[in-house]
XYZ file of C-alpha atoms in Angstrom:
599
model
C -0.985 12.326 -3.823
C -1.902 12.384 0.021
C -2.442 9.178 1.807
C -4.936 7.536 3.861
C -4.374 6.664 7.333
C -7.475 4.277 8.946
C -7.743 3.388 12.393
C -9.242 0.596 14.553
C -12.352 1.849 15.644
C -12.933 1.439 19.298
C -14.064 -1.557 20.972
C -17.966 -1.060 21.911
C -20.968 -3.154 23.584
C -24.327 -3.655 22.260
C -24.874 -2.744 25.705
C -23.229 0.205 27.483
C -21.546 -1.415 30.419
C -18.199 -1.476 32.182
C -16.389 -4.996 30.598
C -14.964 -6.113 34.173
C -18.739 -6.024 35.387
C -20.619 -7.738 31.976
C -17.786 -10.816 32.466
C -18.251 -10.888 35.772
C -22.319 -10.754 35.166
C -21.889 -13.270 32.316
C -19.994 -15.849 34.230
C -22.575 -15.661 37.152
C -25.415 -15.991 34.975
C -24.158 -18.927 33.253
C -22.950 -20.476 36.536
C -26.876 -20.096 37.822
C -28.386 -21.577 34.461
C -25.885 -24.351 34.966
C -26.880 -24.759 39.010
C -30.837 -24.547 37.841
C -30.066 -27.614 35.919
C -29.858 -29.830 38.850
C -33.110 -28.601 40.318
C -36.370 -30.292 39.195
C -38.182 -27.943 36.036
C -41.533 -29.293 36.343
C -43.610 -31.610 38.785
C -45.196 -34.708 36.714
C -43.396 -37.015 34.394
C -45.916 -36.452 31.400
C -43.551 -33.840 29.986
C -40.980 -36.215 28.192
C -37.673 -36.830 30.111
C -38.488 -36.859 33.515
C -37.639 -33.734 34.150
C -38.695 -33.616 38.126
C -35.983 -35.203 39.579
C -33.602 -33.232 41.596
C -30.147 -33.475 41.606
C -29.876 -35.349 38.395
C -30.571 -33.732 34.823
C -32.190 -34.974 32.409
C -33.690 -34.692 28.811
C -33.319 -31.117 27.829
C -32.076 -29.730 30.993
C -28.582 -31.911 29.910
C -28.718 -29.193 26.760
C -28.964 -26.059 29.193
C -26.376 -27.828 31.274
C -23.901 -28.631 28.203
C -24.259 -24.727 26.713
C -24.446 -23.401 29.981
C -20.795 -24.946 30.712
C -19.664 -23.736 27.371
C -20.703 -20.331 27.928
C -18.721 -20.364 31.246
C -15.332 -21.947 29.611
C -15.381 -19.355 26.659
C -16.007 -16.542 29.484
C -13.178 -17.597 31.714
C -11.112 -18.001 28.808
C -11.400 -14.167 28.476
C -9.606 -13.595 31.562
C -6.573 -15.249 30.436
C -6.522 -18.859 32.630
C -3.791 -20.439 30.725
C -5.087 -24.057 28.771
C -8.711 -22.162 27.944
C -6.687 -19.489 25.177
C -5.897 -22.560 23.330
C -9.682 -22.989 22.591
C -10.594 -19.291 21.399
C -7.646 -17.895 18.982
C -10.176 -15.766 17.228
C -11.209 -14.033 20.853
C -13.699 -14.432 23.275
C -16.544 -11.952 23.161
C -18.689 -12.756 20.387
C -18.452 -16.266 20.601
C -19.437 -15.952 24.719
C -22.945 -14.071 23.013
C -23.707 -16.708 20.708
C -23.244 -19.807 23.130
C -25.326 -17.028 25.931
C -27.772 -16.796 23.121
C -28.157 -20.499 22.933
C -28.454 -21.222 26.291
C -31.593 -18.981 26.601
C -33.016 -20.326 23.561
C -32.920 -23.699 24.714
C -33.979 -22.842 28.303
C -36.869 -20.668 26.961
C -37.661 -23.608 24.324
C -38.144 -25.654 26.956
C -40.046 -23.888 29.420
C -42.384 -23.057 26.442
C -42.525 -26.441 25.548
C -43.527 -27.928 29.302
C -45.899 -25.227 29.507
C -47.773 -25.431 26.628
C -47.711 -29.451 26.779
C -49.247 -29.378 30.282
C -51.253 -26.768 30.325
C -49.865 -23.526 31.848
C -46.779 -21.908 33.616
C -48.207 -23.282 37.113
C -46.344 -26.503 35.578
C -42.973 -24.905 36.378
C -40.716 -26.045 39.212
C -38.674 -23.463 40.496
C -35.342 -25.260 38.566
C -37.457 -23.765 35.069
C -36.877 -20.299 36.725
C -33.747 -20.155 37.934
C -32.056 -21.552 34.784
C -34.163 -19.469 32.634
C -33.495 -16.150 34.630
C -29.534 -16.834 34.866
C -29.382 -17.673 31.197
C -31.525 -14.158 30.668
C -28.936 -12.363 32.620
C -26.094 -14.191 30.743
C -27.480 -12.808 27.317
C -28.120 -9.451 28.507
C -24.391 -8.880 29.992
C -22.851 -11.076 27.247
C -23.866 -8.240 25.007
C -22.452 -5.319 27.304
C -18.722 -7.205 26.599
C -16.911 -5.202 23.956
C -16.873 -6.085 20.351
C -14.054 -8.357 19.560
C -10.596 -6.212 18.112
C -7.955 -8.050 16.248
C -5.482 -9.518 18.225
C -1.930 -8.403 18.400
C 1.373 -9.570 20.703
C 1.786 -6.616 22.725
C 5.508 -7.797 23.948
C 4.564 -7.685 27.816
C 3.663 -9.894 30.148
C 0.219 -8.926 32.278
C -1.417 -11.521 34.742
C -4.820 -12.500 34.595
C -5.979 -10.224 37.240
C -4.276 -7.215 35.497
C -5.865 -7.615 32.491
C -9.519 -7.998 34.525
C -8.503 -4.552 36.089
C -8.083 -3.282 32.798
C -10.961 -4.331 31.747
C -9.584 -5.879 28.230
C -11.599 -8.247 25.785
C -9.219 -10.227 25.739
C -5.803 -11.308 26.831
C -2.895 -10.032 24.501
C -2.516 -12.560 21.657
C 0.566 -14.721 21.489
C 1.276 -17.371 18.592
C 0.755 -20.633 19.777
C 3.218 -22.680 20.453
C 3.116 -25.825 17.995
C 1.565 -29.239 19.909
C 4.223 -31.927 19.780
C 3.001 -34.641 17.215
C 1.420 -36.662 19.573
C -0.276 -34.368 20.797
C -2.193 -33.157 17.275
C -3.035 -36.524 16.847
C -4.673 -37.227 20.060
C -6.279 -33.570 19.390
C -8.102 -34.887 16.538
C -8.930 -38.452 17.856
C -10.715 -36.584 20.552
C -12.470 -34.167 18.572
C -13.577 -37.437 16.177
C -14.875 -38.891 19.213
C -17.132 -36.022 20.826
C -17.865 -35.807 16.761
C -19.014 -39.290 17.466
C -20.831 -38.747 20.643
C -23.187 -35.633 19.307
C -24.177 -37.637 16.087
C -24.973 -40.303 18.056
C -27.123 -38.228 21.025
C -28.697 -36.730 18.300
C -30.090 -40.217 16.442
C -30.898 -41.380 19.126
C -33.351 -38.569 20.989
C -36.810 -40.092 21.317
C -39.065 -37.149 21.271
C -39.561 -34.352 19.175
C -38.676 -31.786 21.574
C -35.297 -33.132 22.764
C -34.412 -33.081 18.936
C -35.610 -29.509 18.791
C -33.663 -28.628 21.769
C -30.278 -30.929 20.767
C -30.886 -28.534 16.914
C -30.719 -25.196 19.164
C -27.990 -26.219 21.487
C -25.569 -27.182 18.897
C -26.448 -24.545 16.056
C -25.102 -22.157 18.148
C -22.532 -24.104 20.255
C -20.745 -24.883 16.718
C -21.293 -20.847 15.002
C -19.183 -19.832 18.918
C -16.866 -22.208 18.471
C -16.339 -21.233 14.944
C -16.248 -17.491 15.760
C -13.857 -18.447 18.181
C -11.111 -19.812 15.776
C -11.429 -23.050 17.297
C -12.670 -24.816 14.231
C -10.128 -23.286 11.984
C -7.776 -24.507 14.412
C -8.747 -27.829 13.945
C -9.143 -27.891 10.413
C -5.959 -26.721 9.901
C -4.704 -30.006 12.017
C -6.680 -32.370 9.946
C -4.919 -30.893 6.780
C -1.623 -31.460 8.115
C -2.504 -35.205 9.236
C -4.922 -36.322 6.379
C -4.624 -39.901 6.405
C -5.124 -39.658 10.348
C -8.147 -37.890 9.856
C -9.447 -40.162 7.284
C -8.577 -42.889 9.447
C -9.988 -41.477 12.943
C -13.340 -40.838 10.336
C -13.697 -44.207 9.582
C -12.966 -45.863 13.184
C -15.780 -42.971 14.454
C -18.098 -44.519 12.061
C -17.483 -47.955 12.343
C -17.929 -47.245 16.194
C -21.641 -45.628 14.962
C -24.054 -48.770 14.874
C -22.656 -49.764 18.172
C -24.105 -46.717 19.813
C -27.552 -47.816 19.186
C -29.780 -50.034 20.965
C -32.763 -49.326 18.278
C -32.886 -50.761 14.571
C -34.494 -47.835 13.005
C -31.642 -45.299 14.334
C -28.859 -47.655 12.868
C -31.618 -48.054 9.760
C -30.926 -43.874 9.593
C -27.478 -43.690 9.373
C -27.832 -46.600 6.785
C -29.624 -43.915 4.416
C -27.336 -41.744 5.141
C -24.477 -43.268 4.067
C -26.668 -43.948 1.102
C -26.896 -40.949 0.484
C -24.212 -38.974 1.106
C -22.162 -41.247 -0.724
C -24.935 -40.034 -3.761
C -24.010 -36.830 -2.953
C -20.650 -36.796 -2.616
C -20.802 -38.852 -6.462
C -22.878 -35.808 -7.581
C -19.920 -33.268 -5.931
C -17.665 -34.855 -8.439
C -20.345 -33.321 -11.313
C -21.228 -30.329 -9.901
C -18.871 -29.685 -7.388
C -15.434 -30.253 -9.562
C -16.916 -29.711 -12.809
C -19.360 -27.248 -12.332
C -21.981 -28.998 -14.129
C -25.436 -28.737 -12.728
C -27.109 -31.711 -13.180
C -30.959 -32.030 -12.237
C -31.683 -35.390 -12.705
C -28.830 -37.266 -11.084
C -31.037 -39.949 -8.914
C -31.821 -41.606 -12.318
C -28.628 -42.990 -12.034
C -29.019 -43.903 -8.383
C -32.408 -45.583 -9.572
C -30.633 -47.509 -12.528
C -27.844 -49.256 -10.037
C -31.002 -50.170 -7.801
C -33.137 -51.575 -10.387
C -30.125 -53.447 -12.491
C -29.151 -54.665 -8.438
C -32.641 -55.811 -8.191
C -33.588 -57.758 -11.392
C -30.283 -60.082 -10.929
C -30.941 -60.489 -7.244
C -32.821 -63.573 -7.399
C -36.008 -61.476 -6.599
C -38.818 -63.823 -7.139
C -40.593 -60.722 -8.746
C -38.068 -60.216 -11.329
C -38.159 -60.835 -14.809
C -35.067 -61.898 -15.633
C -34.846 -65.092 -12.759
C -31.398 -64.860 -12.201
C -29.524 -64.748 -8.648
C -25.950 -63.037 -9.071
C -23.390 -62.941 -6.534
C -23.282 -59.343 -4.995
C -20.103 -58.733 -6.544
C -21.601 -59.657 -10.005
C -24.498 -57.372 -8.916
C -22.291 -54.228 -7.895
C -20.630 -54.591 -10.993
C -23.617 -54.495 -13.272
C -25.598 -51.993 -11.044
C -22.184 -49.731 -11.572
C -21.542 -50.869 -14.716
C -25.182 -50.090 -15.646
C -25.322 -46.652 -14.357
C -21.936 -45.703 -16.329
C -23.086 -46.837 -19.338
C -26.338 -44.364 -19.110
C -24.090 -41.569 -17.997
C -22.057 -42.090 -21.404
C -25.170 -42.412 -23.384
C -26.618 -39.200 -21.446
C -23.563 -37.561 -21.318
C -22.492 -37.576 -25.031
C -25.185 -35.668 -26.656
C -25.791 -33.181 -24.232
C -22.613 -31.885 -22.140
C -21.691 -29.421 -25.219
C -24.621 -27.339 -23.794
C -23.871 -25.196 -20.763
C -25.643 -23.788 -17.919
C -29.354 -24.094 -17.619
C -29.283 -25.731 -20.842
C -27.334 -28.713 -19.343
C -29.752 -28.418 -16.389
C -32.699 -28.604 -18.355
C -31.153 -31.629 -20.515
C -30.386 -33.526 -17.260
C -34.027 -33.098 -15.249
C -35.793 -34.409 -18.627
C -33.593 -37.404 -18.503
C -34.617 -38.049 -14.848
C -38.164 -37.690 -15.142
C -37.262 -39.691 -18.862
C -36.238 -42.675 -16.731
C -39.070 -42.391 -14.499
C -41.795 -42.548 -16.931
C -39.498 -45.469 -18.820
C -39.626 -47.559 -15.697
C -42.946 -46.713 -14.434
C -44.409 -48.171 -18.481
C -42.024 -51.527 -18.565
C -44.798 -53.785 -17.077
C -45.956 -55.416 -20.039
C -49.085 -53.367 -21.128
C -47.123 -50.174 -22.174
C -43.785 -51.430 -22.694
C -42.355 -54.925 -22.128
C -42.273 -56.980 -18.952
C -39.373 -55.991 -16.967
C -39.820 -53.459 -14.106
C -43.380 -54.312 -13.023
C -44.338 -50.864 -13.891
C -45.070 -48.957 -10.383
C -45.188 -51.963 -8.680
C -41.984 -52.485 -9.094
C -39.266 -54.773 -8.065
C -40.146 -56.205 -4.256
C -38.919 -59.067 -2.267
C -35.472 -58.377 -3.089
C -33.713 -61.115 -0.803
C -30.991 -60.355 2.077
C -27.507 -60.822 1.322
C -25.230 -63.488 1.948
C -21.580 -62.588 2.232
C -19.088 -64.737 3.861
C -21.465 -67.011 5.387
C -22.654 -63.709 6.909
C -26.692 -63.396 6.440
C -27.191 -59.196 6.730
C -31.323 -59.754 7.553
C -29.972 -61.646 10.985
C -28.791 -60.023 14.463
C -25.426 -60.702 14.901
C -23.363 -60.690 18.650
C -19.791 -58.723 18.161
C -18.058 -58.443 21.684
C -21.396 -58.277 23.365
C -22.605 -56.014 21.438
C -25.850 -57.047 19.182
C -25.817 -56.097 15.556
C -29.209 -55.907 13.271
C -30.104 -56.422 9.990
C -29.750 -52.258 9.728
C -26.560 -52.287 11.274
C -25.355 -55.187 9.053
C -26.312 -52.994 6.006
C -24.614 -49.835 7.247
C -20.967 -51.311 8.032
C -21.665 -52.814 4.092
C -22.521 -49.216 2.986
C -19.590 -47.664 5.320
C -16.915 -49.908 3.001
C -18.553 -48.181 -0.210
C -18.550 -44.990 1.403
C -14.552 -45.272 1.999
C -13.981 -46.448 -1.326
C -16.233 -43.337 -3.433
C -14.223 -41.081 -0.665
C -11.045 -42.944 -2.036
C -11.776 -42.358 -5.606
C -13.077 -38.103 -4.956
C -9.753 -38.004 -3.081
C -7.855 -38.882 -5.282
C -9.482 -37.589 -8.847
C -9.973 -34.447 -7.105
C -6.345 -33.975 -6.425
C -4.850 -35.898 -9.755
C -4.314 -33.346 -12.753
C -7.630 -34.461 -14.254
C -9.286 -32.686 -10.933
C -7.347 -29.693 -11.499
C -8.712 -29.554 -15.244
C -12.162 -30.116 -13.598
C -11.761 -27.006 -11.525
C -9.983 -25.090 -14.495
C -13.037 -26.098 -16.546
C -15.780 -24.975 -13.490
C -14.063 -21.623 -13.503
C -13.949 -20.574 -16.750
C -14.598 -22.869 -19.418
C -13.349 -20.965 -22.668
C -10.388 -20.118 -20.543
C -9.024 -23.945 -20.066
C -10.719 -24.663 -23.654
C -8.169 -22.091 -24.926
C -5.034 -23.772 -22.490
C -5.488 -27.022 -24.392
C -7.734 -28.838 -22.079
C -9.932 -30.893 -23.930
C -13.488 -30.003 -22.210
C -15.603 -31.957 -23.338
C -13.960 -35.216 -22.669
C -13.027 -34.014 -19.429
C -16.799 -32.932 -18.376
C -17.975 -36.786 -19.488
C -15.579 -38.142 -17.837
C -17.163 -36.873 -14.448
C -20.623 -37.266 -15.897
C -19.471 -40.881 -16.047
C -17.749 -40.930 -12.771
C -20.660 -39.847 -11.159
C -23.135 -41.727 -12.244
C -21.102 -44.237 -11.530
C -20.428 -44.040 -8.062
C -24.082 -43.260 -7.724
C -24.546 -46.851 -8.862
C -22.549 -48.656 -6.809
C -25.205 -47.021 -3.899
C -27.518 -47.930 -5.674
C -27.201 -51.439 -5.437
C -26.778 -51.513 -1.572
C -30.130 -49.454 -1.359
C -32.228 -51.608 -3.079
C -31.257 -54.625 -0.451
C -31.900 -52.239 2.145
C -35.085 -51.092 0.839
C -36.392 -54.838 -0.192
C -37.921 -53.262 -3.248
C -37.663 -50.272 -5.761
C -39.783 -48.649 -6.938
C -40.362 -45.540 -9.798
C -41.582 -43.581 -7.173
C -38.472 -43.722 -5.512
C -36.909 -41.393 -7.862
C -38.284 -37.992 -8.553
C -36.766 -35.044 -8.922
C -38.440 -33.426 -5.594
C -40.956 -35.433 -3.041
C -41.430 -35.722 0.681
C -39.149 -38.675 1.060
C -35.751 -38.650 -0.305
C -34.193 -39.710 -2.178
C -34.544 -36.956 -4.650
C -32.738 -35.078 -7.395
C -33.925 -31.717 -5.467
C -32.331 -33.535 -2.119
C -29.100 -34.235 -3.317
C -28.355 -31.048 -4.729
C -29.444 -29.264 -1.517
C -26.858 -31.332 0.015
C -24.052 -30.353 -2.017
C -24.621 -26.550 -2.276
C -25.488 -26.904 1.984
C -22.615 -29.258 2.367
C -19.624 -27.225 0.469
C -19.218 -27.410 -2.943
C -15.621 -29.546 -3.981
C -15.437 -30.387 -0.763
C -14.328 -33.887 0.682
C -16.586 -33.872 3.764
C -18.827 -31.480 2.670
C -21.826 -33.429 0.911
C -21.528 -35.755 3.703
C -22.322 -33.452 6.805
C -24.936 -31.894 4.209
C -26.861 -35.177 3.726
C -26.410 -36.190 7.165
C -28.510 -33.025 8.067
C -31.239 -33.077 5.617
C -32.135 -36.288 5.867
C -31.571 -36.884 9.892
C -33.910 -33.700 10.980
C -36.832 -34.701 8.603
C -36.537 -38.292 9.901
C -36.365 -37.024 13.501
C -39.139 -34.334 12.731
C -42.042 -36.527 11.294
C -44.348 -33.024 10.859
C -41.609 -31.577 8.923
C -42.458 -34.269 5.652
C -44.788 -31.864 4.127
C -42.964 -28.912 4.113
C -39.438 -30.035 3.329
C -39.044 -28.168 0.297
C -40.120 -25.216 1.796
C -37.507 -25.999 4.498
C -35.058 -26.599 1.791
C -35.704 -23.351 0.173
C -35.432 -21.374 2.975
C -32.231 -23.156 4.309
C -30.507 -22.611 1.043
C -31.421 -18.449 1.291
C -30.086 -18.211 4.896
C -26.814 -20.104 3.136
C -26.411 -17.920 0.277
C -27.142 -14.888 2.659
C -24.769 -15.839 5.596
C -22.200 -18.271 4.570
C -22.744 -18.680 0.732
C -19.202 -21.006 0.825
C -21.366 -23.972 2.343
C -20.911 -25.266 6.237
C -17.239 -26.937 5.018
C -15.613 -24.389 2.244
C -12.146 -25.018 0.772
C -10.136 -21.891 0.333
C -10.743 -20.880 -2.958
C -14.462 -20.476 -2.368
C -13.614 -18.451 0.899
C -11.916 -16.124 -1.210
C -13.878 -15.941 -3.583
C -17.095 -15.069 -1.573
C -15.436 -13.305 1.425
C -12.928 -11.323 -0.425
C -12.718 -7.627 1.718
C -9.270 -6.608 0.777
C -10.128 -3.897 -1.330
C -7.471 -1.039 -2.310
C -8.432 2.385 -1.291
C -9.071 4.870 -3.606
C -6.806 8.013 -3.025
C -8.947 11.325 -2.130
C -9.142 13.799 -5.242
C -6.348 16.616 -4.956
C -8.113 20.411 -5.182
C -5.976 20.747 -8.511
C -7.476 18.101 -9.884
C -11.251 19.776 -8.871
C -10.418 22.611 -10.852
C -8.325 21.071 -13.800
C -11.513 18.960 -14.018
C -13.833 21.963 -13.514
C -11.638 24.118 -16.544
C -12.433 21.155 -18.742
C -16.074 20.993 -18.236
C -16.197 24.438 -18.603
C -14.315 24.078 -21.910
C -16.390 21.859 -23.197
């Protein structure tokens, strides 16, 4: 048996081109989009931003500045400054092509945008050209660098300038040394806080083509960053310090509604919250059990409308006024008690059975809710009407529909609402924590993976899979009843299993699968996208499940694990370490060829 030797193939450009000459090309080129920045793009303020003032960027020419920076760290990085290898442990090259890439799109976005907003290119100041022509010669010589190789310690000790002469990708890789404590910690309270700061700038853009822009810029600034190792670097910090990370999480997003100046941003990150704390309920069901359920925002809708009719609502039918404890408990309570019900007839079918089960049940409850108005059914939702002038809360002599002053710092009735959602939030992220890492989780997974297999290790499945039915639905109460204060009404319509608006059955499972699947933070970066770029892009609303689709085909084709994957599904998806098959021995072509012949 002879064996196979494979070797490295050669490190090539897209672009033929000496790699001293495309970094040195690269670097200038990102160094002039950067300089253009500060020179005025256009010569009337109609074009949103202001964008003829000299000397001082603004509006999108702060996103060519900001990716034409990062483009220029990454690329000195490659010639081996010590402090910049820290941020690119994965190499240098690729990651330098993406954040070039974005840099021209952005540029190019926005010189498209100014010229087809006023009326021709004759609108261009000569800032427009020279950022768009350095960040055109960035791309092109970002491409002639070499293909990244994998990295190995070489045992020697080059200078900077030696390896430029050499004309290397990148420096020879050394294990980093460990950060002190201290130092990890104040790694990820900094990356929490410029997590804080690009949330934030993105809320709060005020035109449609800023957001556009702000989408571009950091789509590619975070696939570099990731190519360069930099967020597996971090990751791998946060798993060592978990309860600093959840901590540093929550101070960020306390810090949120303070950022804003304007009620209906903090009103955004309100729904939000609503809903990724929906999502990450419905993570528990699909995510840990691997039960796809279709109509999950039934249960969302039953903690709203159970919230609403004891809310003292002068539009309900029962009359009563229940302290908002009394009311999360019976929204919750409410919504577990229809998971139990739902759950116990249908989770011993599987697959698209169950999914078929569960989207009848949800369009079940909105037909049931939609006929209770006394004609149909008996008085008690109003029918599609439903339940409105649901009354502000009250809590601690706090009342959440006035503007409150914190440390000179004005709060409104939206920012009231989301530091009341934020507590929920930390406790459903309490309870996935810690089910999802209890031996119950574990049966979850066990049961997700192969069902017959943990059926046949003792584990009782179908108690296990209502347990999470009930878990979920659940914690989708408990939103539930914050939502309908927020919303000062529900209404059937509220609840479908697709629409424009979310939120929707179709929504919430977009977010999971876009999210990460079993993931902690998953479900809650996924709702925070799909519902923050349809609320920033207004002309998106009629074509957001088109959107949807064709976000979830790019996913399955390019990173099928979801934008935050735990291990397992990395493996299981990106799984390359194949054994190679040994060539055939001429003794065996002719033993085989006697046989045939035989036969």
């Amino acid at each position: 048996m002879t064996t196979n030797h494979t070797t490295t193939p050669p490190a090539t450009a897209l672009i033929p081109m000496p790699a001293p000459a495309a970094r040195i090309a690269t670097t200038a080129g990102a160094a002039v989009a950067l300089a253009g920045t500060f020179l005025a793009w256009t010569w009337t303020d109609q074009f949103p931003g202001n964008l003829t003032v000299t000397g001082y960027p603004g509006g999108l020419q702060v996103l060519t500045l900001i990716s034409a920076a990062l483009t220029l760290v990454l690329t000195l990085s490659g010639y081996g400054i010590r402090g910049l290898r820290w941020l690119t442990p994965g190499g240098t090259n690729s990651p330098v092509r993406l954040l070039a890439l974005g840099t021209f799109g952005t540029t190019a976005y926005a010189i498209g945008a100014i010229t087809y907003d006023l009326g021709g290119v004759v609108n261009l100041e000569p800032g427009a050209w020279v950022s768009g022509i350095g960040s055109l010669i960035a791309v092109i010589a970002a491409h002639g660098l070499p293909t990244d190789q994998p990295l190995h310690d070489t045992g020697t000790t080059t200078t900077g300038w030696q390896r430029f002469r050499n004309g290397l990708t990148a420096p020879p890789a050394r294990r980093a040394a460990p950060l002190p404590a201290w130092a990890e910690i104040l790694t990820i309270a900094v990356a929490f806080g410029i997590g804080l700061y690009i949330f934030a700038y993105g809320v709060d853009t005020d035109y449609t083509e800023l957001f556009i822009g702000f989408l571009i810029t950091a789509a590619f600034a975070f696939t570099a960053l990731n190519r360069a190792g930099l967020i597996s670097r971090l990751t791998a910090l946060t798993t060592k310090h978990r309860n600093i990370t959840l901590t540093a999480a929550l101070v960020a997003a306390v810090c949120f509604p303070f950022t804003q100046q304007k009620e209906e941003y903090a009103l955004i990150g309100a729904n939000i919250l609503i809903f990724a704390t929906v999502a990450l309920g419905l993570n528990v069901v699909v995510g840990l059990a691997g039960l796809l359920d279709l109509g999950y925002v039934a249960f969302l809708g039953v903690g709203a409308y159970a919230a609403a009719l004891v809310s003292g609502s002068t539009m309900s039918a029962i009359g009563v006024e229940f302290p908002f404890w009394a009311a999360v408990l019976t929204g919750a309570g409410a919504s577990l008690v229809f998971g139990v019900l739902i759950g116990a007839p249908t989770l011993r079918l599987r697959g698209d059975y169950l999914a078929i089960v569960t989207l009848g049940f949800g369009e079940i409850f909105r037909l049931t809710v939609n006929n209770l108005n006394g004609n149909s059914g008996p008085d008690l939702t109003n029918g599609s009407q439903g339940i409105p002038s649901i009354p502000d809360l009250n809590l601690f002599g706090i009342d959440f529909g006035l503007k409150h002053d914190i440390g000179g710092f004005t709060l409104g009735r939206s920012a009231n609402y989301y530091l009341l959602m934020l507590v929920f939030t930390a406790v459903v992220v309490l309870v996935f924590r810690r089910s999802g890492e209890s031996r119950i989780g574990r049966a979850w997974v066990a049961i997700r993976e192969d069902e017959t297999a943990a059926t046949a290790m003792g584990i009782n499945a179908f108690r296990l899979k209502l347990l999470a039915f009930a878990l979920g639905a659940t914690l989708a109460g408990l939103a539930g009843t914050v939502q309908s204060h927020v919303n000062y009404t529900v209404t059937p319509e509220q609840y479908q299993f697709a629409g424009s608006v979310p939120p929707n059955s179709a929504f919430l499972l977009a977010a999971v699968i876009l999210g990460g699947m079993g993931t902690l933070s998953g479900p809650l970066v996924g709702a925070a996208l799909l519902y923050l770029i349809p609320a920033k892009l207004q002309f998106m609303q009629d074509y957001q499940l088109f959107l949807f689709g064709v976000a979830l085909i790019l996913l399955m084709r390019l990173r099928p694990e979801g934008l935050v994957a735990d291990r397992r599904k990395q493996l299981e998806f990106h799984e390359t370490d194949q054994l190679d098959v040994p060539e055939p021995r001429k003794s065996d072509d002719v033993d085989a060829g006697i046989a045939k012949a035989g036969a």
